Coordinates of C-alpha atoms in Angstrom, one line a residue:
Chain A
X1 CA -53.5 287.3 140.0
X2 CA -56.8 285.9 139.0
X3 CA -58.3 282.7 137.6
X4 CA -61.3 283.5 135.5
X5 CA -63.5 281.9 132.9
X6 CA -64.6 283.3 129.5
X7 CA -66.6 281.8 126.8
X8 CA -64.8 280.9 123.6
X9 CA -66.8 283.6 121.8
X10 CA -65.8 286.2 124.3
X11 CA -62.2 285.0 124.0
X12 CA -62.4 285.4 120.2
X13 CA -63.6 289.0 120.6
X14 CA -60.6 289.6 122.9
X15 CA -58.2 288.2 120.3
X16 CA -59.9 290.2 117.5
X17 CA -59.4 293.4 119.6
X18 CA -55.8 292.4 120.2
X19 CA -55.2 291.8 116.5
X20 CA -56.8 295.2 115.7
X21 CA -54.6 297.0 118.3
X22 CA -51.0 298.0 117.5
X23 CA -49.7 294.9 119.2
X24 CA -47.8 292.3 117.2
X25 CA -49.8 289.1 117.7
X26 CA -48.5 285.7 116.8
X27 CA -50.7 282.6 117.0
X28 CA -51.1 279.0 115.8
X29 CA -52.8 278.7 112.5
X30 CA -53.5 275.8 110.0
X31 CA -50.9 275.4 107.3
X32 CA -52.2 272.8 104.8
X33 CA -52.9 269.7 107.0
X34 CA -50.5 270.9 109.7
X35 CA -50.2 273.8 112.1
X36 CA -47.6 276.6 112.5
X37 CA -47.0 279.7 114.5
X38 CA -47.4 282.8 112.4
X39 CA -48.4 286.4 112.5
X40 CA -52.1 286.6 113.3
X41 CA -54.2 289.0 111.3
X42 CA -57.6 287.4 111.8
X43 CA -59.0 286.1 115.1
X44 CA -60.9 283.4 113.2
X45 CA -57.6 281.9 112.0
X46 CA -56.4 281.1 115.5
X47 CA -56.5 277.3 116.2
X48 CA -56.1 276.6 119.8
X49 CA -57.3 273.0 119.1
X50 CA -54.1 272.2 117.2
X51 CA -52.1 269.0 117.9
X52 CA -48.6 270.2 117.4
X53 CA -46.8 272.9 115.3
X54 CA -44.2 272.1 112.6
X55 CA -41.6 274.3 114.3
X56 CA -41.6 275.1 118.0
X57 CA -42.2 278.7 119.1
X58 CA -38.5 279.1 120.0
X59 CA -38.2 280.8 116.6
X60 CA -39.5 284.0 118.2
X61 CA -36.8 284.0 120.9
X62 CA -34.1 282.5 118.7
X63 CA -35.0 283.2 115.1
X64 CA -33.8 281.0 112.3
X65 CA -31.6 283.9 111.3
X66 CA -31.2 287.2 113.3
X67 CA -28.9 290.2 113.1
X68 CA -26.4 290.5 116.0
X69 CA -24.8 293.6 114.8
X70 CA -24.4 295.9 111.8
X71 CA -20.8 296.8 110.7
X72 CA -18.7 298.6 108.3
X73 CA -16.6 296.1 106.3
X74 CA -13.3 295.6 108.1
X75 CA -14.3 298.3 110.5
X76 CA -16.5 299.0 113.6
X77 CA -19.7 297.2 114.5
X78 CA -22.8 298.4 116.3
X79 CA -25.0 296.0 118.3
X80 CA -28.5 295.3 117.0
X81 CA -30.9 294.8 120.0
X82 CA -34.4 293.6 119.2
X83 CA -37.1 295.7 120.9
X84 CA -40.3 294.6 119.2
X85 CA -43.1 293.6 121.6
X86 CA -45.2 290.5 120.9
X87 CA -48.1 288.5 122.2
X88 CA -47.5 284.8 121.5
X89 CA -50.7 282.8 121.5
X90 CA -51.1 279.1 122.0
X91 CA -47.9 277.8 123.4
X92 CA -48.4 274.2 124.6
X93 CA -47.0 273.1 128.0
X94 CA -44.1 271.1 126.5
X95 CA -43.0 274.1 124.4
X96 CA -43.4 276.3 127.5
X97 CA -41.1 274.1 129.5
X98 CA -38.6 274.1 126.6
X99 CA -38.7 278.0 126.6
X100 CA -38.2 278.0 130.4
X101 CA -35.0 275.9 129.9
X102 CA -33.7 278.1 127.1
X103 CA -34.3 281.2 129.3
X104 CA -32.0 279.7 131.9
X105 CA -29.4 278.7 129.3
X106 CA -29.2 282.1 127.7
X107 CA -29.2 284.1 130.9
X108 CA -26.8 281.9 133.0
X109 CA -23.0 282.7 132.8
X110 CA -22.6 285.2 129.9
X111 CA -25.9 286.9 129.5
X112 CA -27.2 286.8 125.9
X113 CA -28.9 290.2 125.4
X114 CA -30.2 289.2 122.0
X115 CA -32.2 286.2 123.2
X116 CA -33.2 287.7 126.5
X117 CA -34.5 291.0 125.0
X118 CA -36.7 289.1 122.6
X119 CA -37.9 286.8 125.4
X120 CA -38.6 289.7 127.7
X121 CA -40.6 291.5 125.0
X122 CA -42.9 288.5 124.5
X123 CA -46.1 288.0 126.4
X124 CA -47.0 284.3 126.4
X125 CA -50.5 283.0 126.4
X126 CA -50.0 279.2 126.8
X127 CA -52.8 276.7 126.3
X128 CA -53.3 273.2 127.5
X129 CA -53.4 270.5 124.8
X130 CA -56.8 269.9 123.2
X131 CA -55.8 267.4 120.5
X132 CA -53.0 264.9 121.0
X133 CA -50.5 264.6 118.1
X134 CA -49.5 261.2 116.8
X135 CA -46.0 261.1 118.3
X136 CA -46.4 263.2 121.5
X137 CA -44.8 261.7 124.6
X138 CA -44.9 264.8 126.8
X139 CA -46.4 262.8 129.7
X140 CA -43.4 260.5 129.8
X141 CA -41.2 263.6 130.2
X142 CA -43.4 265.3 132.9
X143 CA -44.3 268.0 130.5
X144 CA -47.9 267.3 129.6
X145 CA -48.8 270.2 131.8
X146 CA -46.8 273.2 133.0
X147 CA -47.1 275.7 135.9
X148 CA -44.6 278.4 135.1
X149 CA -43.2 280.7 132.4
X150 CA -46.4 281.8 130.8
X151 CA -48.2 285.1 131.4
X152 CA -51.6 283.4 130.9
X153 CA -52.6 279.8 130.7
X154 CA -55.7 278.8 128.9
X155 CA -57.5 275.5 129.5
X156 CA -60.4 274.7 127.2
X157 CA -63.4 273.3 129.1
X158 CA -66.3 272.8 126.8
X159 CA -67.5 276.1 125.3
X160 CA -65.2 278.1 127.7
X161 CA -61.7 278.7 128.7
X162 CA -60.3 278.8 132.2
X163 CA -57.9 281.8 132.1
X164 CA -55.1 281.7 134.6
X165 CA -53.2 285.0 134.8
X166 CA -49.7 284.3 136.2
X167 CA -48.0 287.7 135.8
X168 CA -48.9 291.4 135.8
X169 CA -48.5 291.4 132.0
X170 CA -51.0 288.5 131.9
X171 CA -53.4 290.2 134.3
X172 CA -53.4 293.4 132.2
X173 CA -54.6 291.3 129.2
X174 CA -57.2 289.5 131.3
X175 CA -58.5 292.9 132.4
X176 CA -59.2 293.6 128.8
X177 CA -61.4 290.5 128.4
X178 CA -65.0 291.5 128.6
X179 CA -67.2 288.8 130.2
X180 CA -64.4 287.3 132.3
X181 CA -65.8 286.0 135.5
X182 CA -64.0 284.4 138.4
X183 CA -63.7 280.7 137.7
X184 CA -66.1 278.6 139.8
X185 CA -65.0 275.4 141.6
X186 CA -66.8 273.4 138.9
X187 CA -64.7 275.2 136.3
X188 CA -61.5 274.4 138.2
X189 CA -62.5 270.8 138.5
X190 CA -63.0 270.6 134.8
X191 CA -59.6 272.1 134.3
X192 CA -58.2 269.5 136.7
X193 CA -59.9 266.8 134.6
X194 CA -58.2 268.2 131.4
X195 CA -54.8 268.0 133.1
X196 CA -55.5 264.4 134.2
X197 CA -56.6 263.4 130.7
X198 CA -53.5 265.0 129.2
X199 CA -51.2 263.3 131.6
X200 CA -52.7 260.0 130.5
X201 CA -53.1 260.7 126.8
X202 CA -50.0 262.6 125.7
X203 CA -48.0 259.5 125.8
X204 CA -47.8 257.8 122.4
X205 CA -44.3 256.5 123.2
X206 CA -43.9 255.5 126.8
X207 CA -40.5 255.9 128.5
X208 CA -39.9 253.0 130.7
X209 CA -38.2 255.0 133.4
X210 CA -38.6 258.3 135.1
X211 CA -37.0 261.0 133.0
X212 CA -34.9 262.0 136.1
X213 CA -33.1 258.6 135.7
X214 CA -31.8 259.4 132.2
X215 CA -28.5 261.0 133.3
X216 CA -27.7 258.0 135.4
X217 CA -28.8 255.6 132.6
X218 CA -26.6 257.4 130.1
X219 CA -23.5 257.1 132.3
X220 CA -23.6 253.4 131.4
X221 CA -24.6 253.7 127.7
X222 CA -21.7 255.4 126.0
X223 CA -20.5 252.3 124.1
X224 CA -23.9 250.8 123.6
X225 CA -24.5 249.3 120.2
X226 CA -27.7 251.3 119.7
X227 CA -25.8 254.3 118.5
X228 CA -24.2 252.5 115.6
X229 CA -27.3 250.4 114.8
X230 CA -29.6 253.5 114.5
X231 CA -27.0 255.9 113.0
X232 CA -26.3 253.5 110.2
X233 CA -29.5 254.9 108.7
X234 CA -28.9 258.5 109.6
X235 CA -28.8 261.0 106.7
X236 CA -27.1 263.6 108.9
X237 CA -29.8 266.0 107.7
X238 CA -30.3 267.7 111.0
X239 CA -34.1 267.7 110.8
X240 CA -34.3 266.4 114.4
X241 CA -32.3 269.5 115.5
X242 CA -34.3 271.9 113.5
X243 CA -37.7 270.9 114.8
X244 CA -36.5 270.5 118.4
X245 CA -37.8 273.0 121.0
X246 CA -34.7 272.6 123.1
X247 CA -32.0 272.6 120.4
X248 CA -30.3 276.0 120.5
X249 CA -26.9 275.6 118.9
X250 CA -26.1 278.3 116.4
X251 CA -23.6 279.5 113.8
X252 CA -22.5 283.1 113.2
X253 CA -22.0 284.4 109.7
X254 CA -21.2 287.8 108.2
X255 CA -23.4 289.1 105.3
X256 CA -22.1 292.0 103.2
X257 CA -24.6 294.4 101.7
X258 CA -24.8 295.4 98.0
X259 CA -22.8 298.5 98.7
X260 CA -19.8 296.3 99.7
X261 CA -19.2 298.7 102.5
X262 CA -21.6 297.7 105.2
X263 CA -23.1 294.5 106.4
X264 CA -24.6 292.4 109.2
X265 CA -23.3 289.7 111.5
X266 CA -26.0 287.1 111.8
X267 CA -26.6 284.1 113.8
X268 CA -28.5 281.1 112.4
X269 CA -29.6 277.8 113.7
X270 CA -27.1 275.0 113.4
X271 CA -27.4 271.3 114.2
X272 CA -25.0 268.8 115.9
X273 CA -26.2 266.1 113.5
X274 CA -24.8 268.0 110.5
X275 CA -21.5 266.5 109.2
X276 CA -19.3 269.6 109.8
X277 CA -20.7 270.8 113.1
X278 CA -17.4 270.2 114.9
X279 CA -15.0 270.8 112.1
X280 CA -12.2 273.3 112.7
X281 CA -9.9 275.1 110.3
X282 CA -7.7 272.8 108.4
X283 CA -10.7 270.4 108.0
X284 CA -10.2 268.4 111.2
X285 CA -13.6 267.1 112.2
X286 CA -13.8 266.3 115.9
X287 CA -17.1 264.4 115.5
X288 CA -16.7 262.7 112.2
X289 CA -18.7 259.6 112.7
X290 CA -22.5 259.6 112.3
X291 CA -23.0 257.4 115.4
X292 CA -21.0 259.9 117.5
X293 CA -23.1 262.8 116.3
X294 CA -26.3 260.8 116.8
X295 CA -25.2 259.9 120.4
X296 CA -24.3 263.5 121.1
X297 CA -27.8 264.7 120.5
X298 CA -29.3 262.1 122.9
X299 CA -26.6 262.8 125.5
X300 CA -27.3 266.5 125.3
X301 CA -31.0 265.9 125.9
X302 CA -30.6 263.3 128.6
X303 CA -27.3 264.3 130.4
X304 CA -25.2 267.2 129.2
X305 CA -27.8 270.0 129.1
X306 CA -29.5 268.7 132.3
X307 CA -26.1 269.2 134.0
X308 CA -26.3 272.9 133.2
X309 CA -29.9 273.4 134.4
X310 CA -30.3 271.6 137.6
X311 CA -31.1 268.2 136.2
X312 CA -34.1 269.3 134.0
X313 CA -34.2 266.9 131.1
X314 CA -33.8 268.7 127.8
X315 CA -36.3 266.5 125.9
X316 CA -39.9 267.7 126.5
X317 CA -41.6 264.9 124.6
X318 CA -43.2 267.1 121.8
X319 CA -42.5 264.2 119.3
X320 CA -41.5 266.5 116.5
X321 CA -38.2 264.7 115.9
X322 CA -40.0 261.4 115.6
X323 CA -42.2 262.9 112.9
X324 CA -39.5 264.8 111.1
X325 CA -36.9 262.0 110.9
X326 CA -36.9 260.5 107.4
X327 CA -35.0 257.4 108.5
X328 CA -37.3 256.9 111.5
X329 CA -34.4 256.6 114.0
X330 CA -34.7 259.8 116.0
X331 CA -37.3 258.7 118.6
X332 CA -35.6 259.4 121.9
X333 CA -38.0 257.0 123.8
X334 CA -37.1 254.1 121.6
X335 CA -33.4 254.8 122.1
X336 CA -33.6 255.2 125.9
X337 CA -35.9 252.2 126.2
X338 CA -33.5 250.0 124.2
X339 CA -30.7 251.0 126.6
X340 CA -32.9 250.4 129.6
X341 CA -33.8 246.9 128.3
X342 CA -30.2 245.9 127.5
X343 CA -28.1 247.5 130.2
X344 CA -27.1 246.1 133.6
X345 CA -28.2 248.9 136.0
X346 CA -26.6 248.4 139.3
Chain B
X1 CA -23.0 303.2 119.8
X2 CA -25.2 300.9 121.8
X3 CA -23.2 298.4 123.7
X4 CA -25.6 297.9 126.6
X5 CA -29.1 296.6 127.0
X6 CA -30.7 296.9 130.4
X7 CA -27.2 297.3 131.8
X8 CA -26.0 294.1 130.1
X9 CA -23.2 294.2 127.6
X10 CA -23.6 292.6 124.1
X11 CA -21.3 289.6 124.5
X12 CA -20.9 289.2 120.8
X13 CA -19.7 292.8 120.0
X14 CA -16.0 292.9 119.2
X15 CA -13.7 295.8 120.3
X16 CA -11.6 297.3 117.5
X17 CA -7.8 296.9 117.8
X18 CA -5.0 298.1 115.6
X19 CA -2.2 296.0 114.2
X20 CA 1.0 297.7 115.4
X21 CA 3.5 295.1 114.2
X22 CA 3.3 292.1 111.8
X23 CA 5.7 289.7 110.3
X24 CA 5.6 286.2 108.8
X25 CA 7.1 283.5 111.1
X26 CA 7.3 281.0 108.2
X27 CA 5.4 280.5 104.9
X28 CA 1.9 280.2 106.6
X29 CA 2.1 281.7 110.1
X30 CA 1.5 285.5 110.5
X31 CA 2.6 287.1 113.8
X32 CA 0.7 290.2 114.9
X33 CA 1.0 292.7 117.7
X34 CA -2.2 294.5 118.6
X35 CA -3.2 297.4 120.7
X36 CA -6.7 298.4 121.7
X37 CA -8.1 301.6 120.0
X38 CA -9.6 302.5 123.4
X39 CA -6.0 302.9 124.8
X40 CA -6.7 300.4 127.5
X41 CA -4.4 297.4 127.9
X42 CA -5.5 293.8 127.5
X43 CA -6.4 291.8 130.6
X44 CA -5.8 288.1 130.2
X45 CA -4.0 285.1 131.7
X46 CA -1.7 282.7 129.7
X47 CA -3.7 279.8 128.2
X48 CA -6.7 282.0 127.2
X49 CA -7.9 282.8 123.7
X50 CA -9.7 285.6 121.9
X51 CA -12.3 285.7 119.1
X52 CA -10.7 287.6 116.3
X53 CA -12.7 289.0 113.5
X54 CA -12.8 291.1 110.3
X55 CA -16.3 292.5 109.8
X56 CA -17.7 291.2 106.6
X57 CA -15.5 288.1 106.6
X58 CA -16.1 286.3 109.9
X59 CA -14.8 285.5 113.3
X60 CA -12.6 282.7 114.7
X61 CA -11.0 281.7 118.0
X62 CA -7.2 282.5 118.2
X63 CA -4.8 281.6 121.0
X64 CA -3.0 284.4 122.8
X65 CA 0.8 284.1 122.3
X66 CA 2.0 287.0 124.4
X67 CA 2.4 287.2 128.1
X68 CA 0.4 289.7 130.3
X69 CA 3.7 290.9 131.6
X70 CA 4.2 292.7 128.3
X71 CA 2.1 295.5 126.6
X72 CA -0.4 294.7 123.9
X73 CA -1.6 291.4 122.6
X74 CA 0.2 289.0 120.2
X75 CA -1.5 286.5 118.0
X76 CA -0.2 284.0 115.4
X77 CA -2.6 283.2 112.6
X78 CA -2.2 280.3 110.2
X79 CA -3.4 281.0 106.6
X80 CA -5.9 278.2 106.4
X81 CA -9.4 279.6 105.7
X82 CA -11.3 282.5 104.3
X83 CA -11.0 284.6 107.4
X84 CA -7.3 283.9 108.0
X85 CA -6.5 284.6 104.4
X86 CA -7.9 288.1 104.8
X87 CA -6.1 288.6 108.1
X88 CA -2.9 287.7 106.3
X89 CA -3.6 290.5 103.9
X90 CA -3.8 293.1 106.7
X91 CA -1.1 295.7 107.2
X92 CA 0.2 297.6 110.1
X93 CA -2.4 300.2 111.0
X94 CA -5.3 298.0 109.9
X95 CA -8.0 296.9 112.3
X96 CA -9.0 293.6 113.8
X97 CA -12.1 293.0 116.0
X98 CA -11.3 291.3 119.3
X99 CA -13.6 289.7 121.9
X100 CA -12.5 288.0 125.0
X101 CA -10.2 286.8 126.5
X102 CA -12.1 283.5 127.1
X103 CA -11.5 280.2 128.7
X104 CA -9.3 278.5 131.3
X105 CA -5.7 279.3 132.0
X106 CA -2.4 277.6 132.6
X107 CA -1.9 276.8 136.3
X108 CA 0.4 279.8 137.0
X109 CA -0.1 279.8 140.7
X110 CA -0.2 276.0 141.3
X111 CA 3.0 275.6 139.3
X112 CA 5.0 278.1 141.4
X113 CA 8.1 276.5 142.9
X114 CA 7.8 273.5 140.5
X115 CA 9.7 272.5 137.4
X116 CA 8.0 273.2 134.1
X117 CA 8.2 271.0 131.0
X118 CA 6.5 272.4 127.8
X119 CA 5.9 269.9 125.1
X120 CA 5.0 271.8 121.9
X121 CA 4.0 270.4 118.5
X122 CA 3.8 272.7 115.5
X123 CA 1.7 275.8 116.2
X124 CA 1.1 274.3 119.7
X125 CA 4.1 276.5 120.5
X126 CA 2.0 279.6 120.0
X127 CA -0.2 279.4 123.1
X128 CA 2.6 277.8 125.1
X129 CA 4.8 280.9 124.4
X130 CA 2.4 282.9 126.6
X131 CA 3.2 280.9 129.7
X132 CA 6.9 280.5 128.7
X133 CA 7.3 284.2 128.5
X134 CA 5.3 284.7 131.7
X135 CA 7.5 282.2 133.6
X136 CA 10.7 283.8 132.3
X137 CA 9.4 287.2 133.4
X138 CA 8.7 285.7 136.9
X139 CA 11.8 283.5 136.7
X140 CA 12.3 283.2 140.5
X141 CA 8.8 281.8 141.0
X142 CA 9.4 278.6 139.0
X143 CA 11.9 275.8 139.1
X144 CA 13.7 274.4 136.0
X145 CA 12.1 275.3 132.7
X146 CA 12.4 272.8 129.8
X147 CA 10.9 273.3 126.4
X148 CA 10.5 270.5 123.9
X149 CA 9.6 271.7 120.4
X150 CA 8.6 269.5 117.5
X151 CA 8.0 270.9 114.0
X152 CA 7.1 269.2 110.8
X153 CA 10.1 270.5 108.8
X154 CA 12.8 273.1 109.0
X155 CA 10.9 275.7 107.0
X156 CA 7.9 275.6 109.4
X157 CA 9.9 276.4 112.5
X158 CA 8.4 279.3 114.5
X159 CA 9.9 282.1 116.6
X160 CA 13.5 281.1 115.5
X161 CA 15.2 284.2 116.9
X162 CA 13.4 283.9 120.2
X163 CA 14.2 280.2 120.5
X164 CA 17.9 281.1 119.8
X165 CA 17.8 283.5 122.7
X166 CA 16.2 280.9 124.9
X167 CA 18.9 278.5 124.0
X168 CA 21.6 280.9 125.1
X169 CA 20.1 281.3 128.5
X170 CA 21.6 279.3 131.3
X171 CA 18.4 279.1 133.3
X172 CA 16.4 277.0 130.9
X173 CA 16.7 274.1 128.6
X174 CA 15.4 274.1 125.0
X175 CA 15.3 271.0 122.7
X176 CA 14.1 271.1 119.2
X177 CA 13.3 268.4 116.6
X178 CA 11.9 268.3 113.1
X179 CA 10.0 265.4 111.7
X180 CA 11.8 265.4 108.4
X181 CA 15.6 266.0 108.1
X182 CA 17.0 268.9 106.1
X183 CA 20.5 269.9 104.8
X184 CA 20.4 273.1 106.9
X185 CA 19.5 271.3 110.1
X186 CA 22.1 269.7 112.4
X187 CA 19.7 269.1 115.2
X188 CA 17.4 266.2 116.3
X189 CA 15.2 264.5 113.7
X190 CA 12.0 262.7 114.6
X191 CA 8.6 263.6 116.2
X192 CA 8.5 265.5 119.5
X193 CA 8.0 262.3 121.5
X194 CA 11.6 261.3 120.6
X195 CA 12.7 264.1 122.9
X196 CA 10.8 262.8 125.9
X197 CA 13.3 260.1 126.9
X198 CA 16.1 262.8 127.0
X199 CA 14.3 264.5 129.9
X200 CA 12.7 261.5 131.4
X201 CA 14.3 261.7 134.9
X202 CA 12.9 265.2 135.1
X203 CA 9.3 264.4 134.3
X204 CA 7.6 262.8 137.3
X205 CA 8.1 265.9 139.5
X206 CA 7.4 268.5 136.9
X207 CA 4.3 270.3 135.7
X208 CA 3.9 269.2 132.1
X209 CA 2.2 271.6 129.6
X210 CA 1.2 270.0 126.3
X211 CA -0.1 271.6 123.1
X212 CA 0.0 270.4 119.6
X213 CA -2.1 268.9 116.8
X214 CA -4.8 266.4 117.8
X215 CA -2.7 263.3 116.8
X216 CA 0.2 264.4 119.0
X217 CA -1.6 264.2 122.3
X218 CA -2.2 260.4 122.0
X219 CA 1.5 259.7 121.6
X220 CA 2.8 262.3 124.1
X221 CA 0.4 261.1 126.7
X222 CA 1.4 257.5 126.2
X223 CA 5.1 258.5 126.6
X224 CA 4.3 260.4 129.7
X225 CA 2.3 257.4 131.1
X226 CA 5.4 255.3 130.5
X227 CA 7.5 257.8 132.3
X228 CA 5.1 257.4 135.2
X229 CA 4.1 261.1 135.3
X230 CA 1.0 261.5 137.5
X231 CA -2.0 262.6 135.3
X232 CA -2.7 265.5 137.8
X233 CA 0.6 267.1 136.7
X234 CA -0.2 267.1 133.0
X235 CA -2.1 270.0 131.4
X236 CA -3.3 269.9 127.8
X237 CA -4.4 272.9 125.7
X238 CA -7.1 271.7 123.3
X239 CA -8.4 273.0 120.1
X240 CA -12.1 272.9 119.2
X241 CA -14.5 275.1 117.2
X242 CA -15.1 277.8 119.8
X243 CA -17.5 279.8 117.6
X244 CA -19.1 282.0 120.3
X245 CA -16.6 281.7 123.1
X246 CA -19.3 282.2 125.7
X247 CA -20.7 278.7 126.2
X248 CA -23.8 279.0 124.1
X249 CA -23.4 278.0 120.5
X250 CA -22.5 274.3 121.2
X251 CA -19.7 273.9 118.6
X252 CA -16.8 273.3 120.9
X253 CA -18.6 270.8 123.1
X254 CA -16.6 267.7 124.1
X255 CA -19.0 265.5 125.9
X256 CA -20.4 267.7 128.7
X257 CA -17.5 270.2 128.6
X258 CA -17.5 273.4 126.7
X259 CA -13.9 273.9 125.6
X260 CA -14.5 277.7 125.4
X261 CA -15.3 277.8 129.1
X262 CA -14.0 274.7 130.8
X263 CA -10.9 274.7 128.6
X264 CA -8.9 275.2 126.4
X265 CA -6.5 274.2 129.2
X266 CA -7.5 271.0 131.0
X267 CA -5.8 269.1 133.7
X268 CA -5.4 265.6 132.1
X269 CA -6.7 263.8 135.1
X270 CA -10.0 265.7 134.7
X271 CA -10.4 264.2 131.3
X272 CA -10.5 260.6 132.4
X273 CA -14.3 260.3 131.7
X274 CA -14.3 262.6 128.7
X275 CA -13.9 260.2 125.7
X276 CA -14.2 262.9 123.1
X277 CA -11.2 264.9 124.5
X278 CA -8.1 263.1 123.2

């Protein structure tokens, strides 16, 4: 695998060629005054200088709504397996780390072919952050930079990108970039400087402990007043779930076609903050209180999911929930810091 | 039909089964006997559940009520939602989609040679029946078998003929109670916990299997604590919204535990630090 340098102009020509090919290309583009991942039809629309996207790129591995199977009503069903290939352009390190976690969660134990097929059909071109968003705290979560999961990592250094091919798929794309030269020591030093800058700058909310301490911290916080104090203002809208790159809970629903004879079983995003998330038949709700649902999300990020993936903390510090929360209560750093400041930790 | 992808099975695809028998156990509970259309038999262990579905309506977790010592699969479905209402309308010969079995099992091996006490509240009898029938089919492997059954009212009583047969047997004890008295009922009246003192001397050395509505556990577990039953000897079979059954969708989570995988049967002593459990 190679580490090369291309000018931004040369990279744009590469993207233009990619867009003109029969590949499905998805990249970050401006959407009003924000940014979003979407199908790329014009290389000029690609914005690798974006701060953060409204939704994380998980929607390409776990779409908001996807068909699991087609069926005959009250009869047999046939599996729907996605097979569309895609190049995903502009994944930030924190989102890359979130994707790596989901890859583990969907492949461990019972192997989820729907997620994994989509994932395996995606070539990821990640990029280091150029502009910090107003609520990012990736540095606090050790996810300001990443070193695995992508096929290519781009780092903007002045008028050029350092292009790090990490897989054969990535190398094949780099081989298509005309003008790519082996990166010089000076280029690599500039890349190092970008990483150092991001580790310092992507920290608008500063967690007062190492993220690896969170599972231990939460062992002592179950009855902390912070859950009630914050959840008092919670609208149970689930926005924090919907924008989170590591939330992957889903519901499954059957949709019947107009012929009333056939249909599709779909899965759709769900959220543990929504009132009826844990309601069973007969209307018994096992997590009825807002504070209990609020606590559940932060325990999932800091303790429960880490227990399934070797201690990796399931908050990557993208800051999207901080921005999305109408009541301004979702900030994980504020919650964890409050617990840190008020809990006896021996 | 494509069931495989790179050699991996689609974990969400149900297998079609045919309803071979059906009857109402009371006004709301439908009993069904199923056989796989593939001709294979079901492979499960008492305590486990399946995901049952009607394509076009939906899918829900349902406890297995039969024992693997018999042929086919038996389920009991309460008419309580849009899916179960449709299932209640199905006739013999109609199809049901089945995935699974999923989840943990009753301690069949560990309980060998020991006395068993089943405490069942309402439709809690349904999954318990799987282990009861299994134990009766392996009668020599287990000690005394005691079954305490509490039902809301006389009309709601389940498996009446089968319970009458159990009552006739000399090698087991069955006690029933109903919450509200009734003219046609000469037996015990009161919640299931009122039966516990009657078998109290029996409890500390038995394996206790508990299943019932959420509110029942609190009171049964308090009564068992009073009777000084070690928590290691108590097994609870818990209900949650096991939507996917395979540990992904998150709905059945109870603190760090996924009930669809770590449960539904839990050893009570393992739930000491799981405040969302009981």
